Each structure stands twice: as C-alpha cells, then as structure tokens.
Short mmCIF file of C-alpha atoms in Angstrom, two decimals:
data_model
loop_
_atom_site.label_atom_id
_atom_site.label_comp_id
_atom_site.label_asym_id
_atom_site.label_seq_id
_atom_site.Cartn_x
_atom_site.Cartn_y
_atom_site.Cartn_z
CA UNK A 1 330.87 246.27 24.58
CA UNK A 2 328.99 245.48 28.27
CA UNK A 3 325.29 244.58 25.79
CA UNK A 4 327.54 241.39 24.01
CA UNK A 5 329.58 240.73 27.72
CA UNK A 6 325.28 239.71 28.47
CA UNK A 7 323.07 237.92 25.27
CA UNK A 8 326.18 235.89 25.23
CA UNK A 9 326.70 234.75 28.62
CA UNK A 10 322.53 234.38 28.84
CA UNK A 11 323.58 232.72 25.29
CA UNK A 12 326.03 230.37 27.25
CA UNK A 13 323.47 229.84 30.02
CA UNK A 14 319.95 228.69 27.66
CA UNK A 15 322.48 225.85 25.70
CA UNK A 16 323.50 224.83 29.75
CA UNK A 17 319.60 225.27 30.95
CA UNK A 18 318.57 221.89 28.80
CA UNK A 19 320.62 219.30 30.00
CA UNK A 20 319.51 220.41 33.51
CA UNK A 21 316.81 219.84 33.06
CA UNK A 22 316.81 216.22 31.71
CA UNK A 23 319.01 215.53 35.61
CA UNK A 24 315.57 216.83 37.77
CA UNK A 25 313.35 213.78 40.04
CA UNK A 26 310.15 213.93 40.22
CA UNK A 27 309.08 213.91 43.21
CA UNK A 28 308.42 210.11 44.97
CA UNK A 29 311.59 209.15 42.84
CA UNK A 30 315.55 209.09 44.40
CA UNK A 31 318.04 208.85 42.20
CA UNK A 32 318.62 204.31 43.52
CA UNK A 33 315.90 203.17 42.28
CA UNK A 34 316.07 201.11 40.01
CA UNK A 35 313.87 201.17 36.68
CA UNK A 36 310.53 200.41 36.12
CA UNK A 37 310.05 197.32 35.60
CA UNK A 38 308.21 196.13 31.84
CA UNK A 39 304.73 195.15 31.96
CA UNK A 40 303.61 191.36 30.74
CA UNK A 41 302.53 190.87 27.19
CA UNK A 42 298.66 190.75 27.47
CA UNK A 43 296.97 187.28 27.61
CA UNK A 44 296.01 186.09 23.89
CA UNK A 45 292.47 185.59 23.54
CA UNK A 46 291.11 182.92 21.19
CA UNK A 47 287.92 181.45 20.48
CA UNK A 48 287.31 177.93 20.90
CA UNK A 49 285.83 175.71 18.05
CA UNK A 50 281.89 176.28 17.37
CA UNK A 51 280.56 172.48 17.42
CA UNK A 52 279.10 171.22 14.88
CA UNK A 53 275.63 170.38 14.82
CA UNK A 54 276.26 166.62 12.71
CA UNK A 55 279.81 166.07 13.90
CA UNK A 56 280.54 163.37 17.09
CA UNK A 57 281.60 164.03 20.71
CA UNK A 58 285.91 163.62 19.80
CA UNK A 59 286.16 163.94 23.95
CA UNK A 60 285.11 160.53 25.28
CA UNK A 61 284.48 161.32 28.77
CA UNK A 62 284.38 158.50 31.65
CA UNK A 63 283.22 158.35 35.15
CA UNK A 64 284.33 156.28 38.59
CA UNK A 65 281.87 154.62 39.73
CA UNK A 66 280.99 155.72 43.24
CA UNK A 67 281.32 153.54 45.75
CA UNK A 68 278.14 152.76 47.45
CA UNK A 69 276.61 154.45 49.85
CA UNK A 70 276.12 152.13 52.84
CA UNK A 71 280.13 152.28 51.94
CA UNK A 72 280.58 155.76 51.97
CA UNK A 73 279.20 156.10 55.64
CA UNK A 74 281.76 153.22 57.66
CA UNK A 75 284.62 155.24 56.29
CA UNK A 76 282.73 158.36 57.20
CA UNK A 77 281.88 157.14 60.81
CA UNK A 78 285.66 155.17 60.67
CA UNK A 79 286.74 159.74 60.73
CA UNK A 80 284.30 160.36 62.74
CA UNK A 81 285.33 158.82 65.78
CA UNK A 82 289.05 158.96 64.66
CA UNK A 83 287.82 162.53 65.69
CA UNK A 84 287.60 162.18 68.83
CA UNK A 85 283.16 163.31 67.92
CA UNK A 86 280.32 161.38 70.41
CA UNK A 87 277.89 158.90 68.23
CA UNK A 88 274.93 162.04 67.77
CA UNK A 89 278.35 164.75 66.17
CA UNK A 90 279.05 161.75 64.01
CA UNK A 91 275.64 160.21 63.50
CA UNK A 92 275.44 164.03 62.10
CA UNK A 93 279.56 164.43 60.15
CA UNK A 94 278.49 160.78 58.82
CA UNK A 95 275.11 161.58 56.20
CA UNK A 96 276.67 165.29 56.11
CA UNK A 97 280.19 163.88 54.50
CA UNK A 98 278.60 160.21 52.76
CA UNK A 99 276.21 162.51 50.71
CA UNK A 100 279.29 165.00 50.01
CA UNK A 101 281.89 162.34 49.39
CA UNK A 102 282.11 160.14 45.73
#
C-alpha cells in the first residue's frame, strides 16, 4: 500500500513539474519586462541595370554656371568683415573660401 501511495505521489509530482518549469524566468529578466520588439525585415538588395554600350544616356545633367572668381572673393571678403576678421585673416579666409565656393 505504501508503494502505491509513493508511486502515485511521484506521478502527480512529475505531472505538475512540467508546468512549473515553464514559469521559470531566466537570469537578468523580470516578470514585468515587455516582450522583445520584432526585428525589422532586411533591406531588399536590388541590382542596378547594366548600361548598354550603344544606348544613349537617359538622364540629362544640367550644371548651374559657376559665379566668377571675383564675385566669390567679394562675397567671402564681405563675410570675413561681417565676422570681425582683420585684413590679414580676412585675406586668408577669402582665398580658401573662394576656392571652395561654387
């Protein structure tokens, strides 16, 4: 009789242990942590079209005309004066500024 009682208790304990294992929370986690955010889908890789040797270009590139060097220097000298630079600093500023401007 004792063996049947012990066997019955062992079976009941084994049946309940599976549900209890599922409720164990891992280290560094809390029961109030929200579920993780799903990862975004990976970006689509598209192969650009290969241009043909005989085909004419489809895009027209129009560049705006560049202002003259003198106009760019005058604009940069005005900026240097507005910034409070002296003549020597203003001259070096206007040289680098005019070369970099369009």
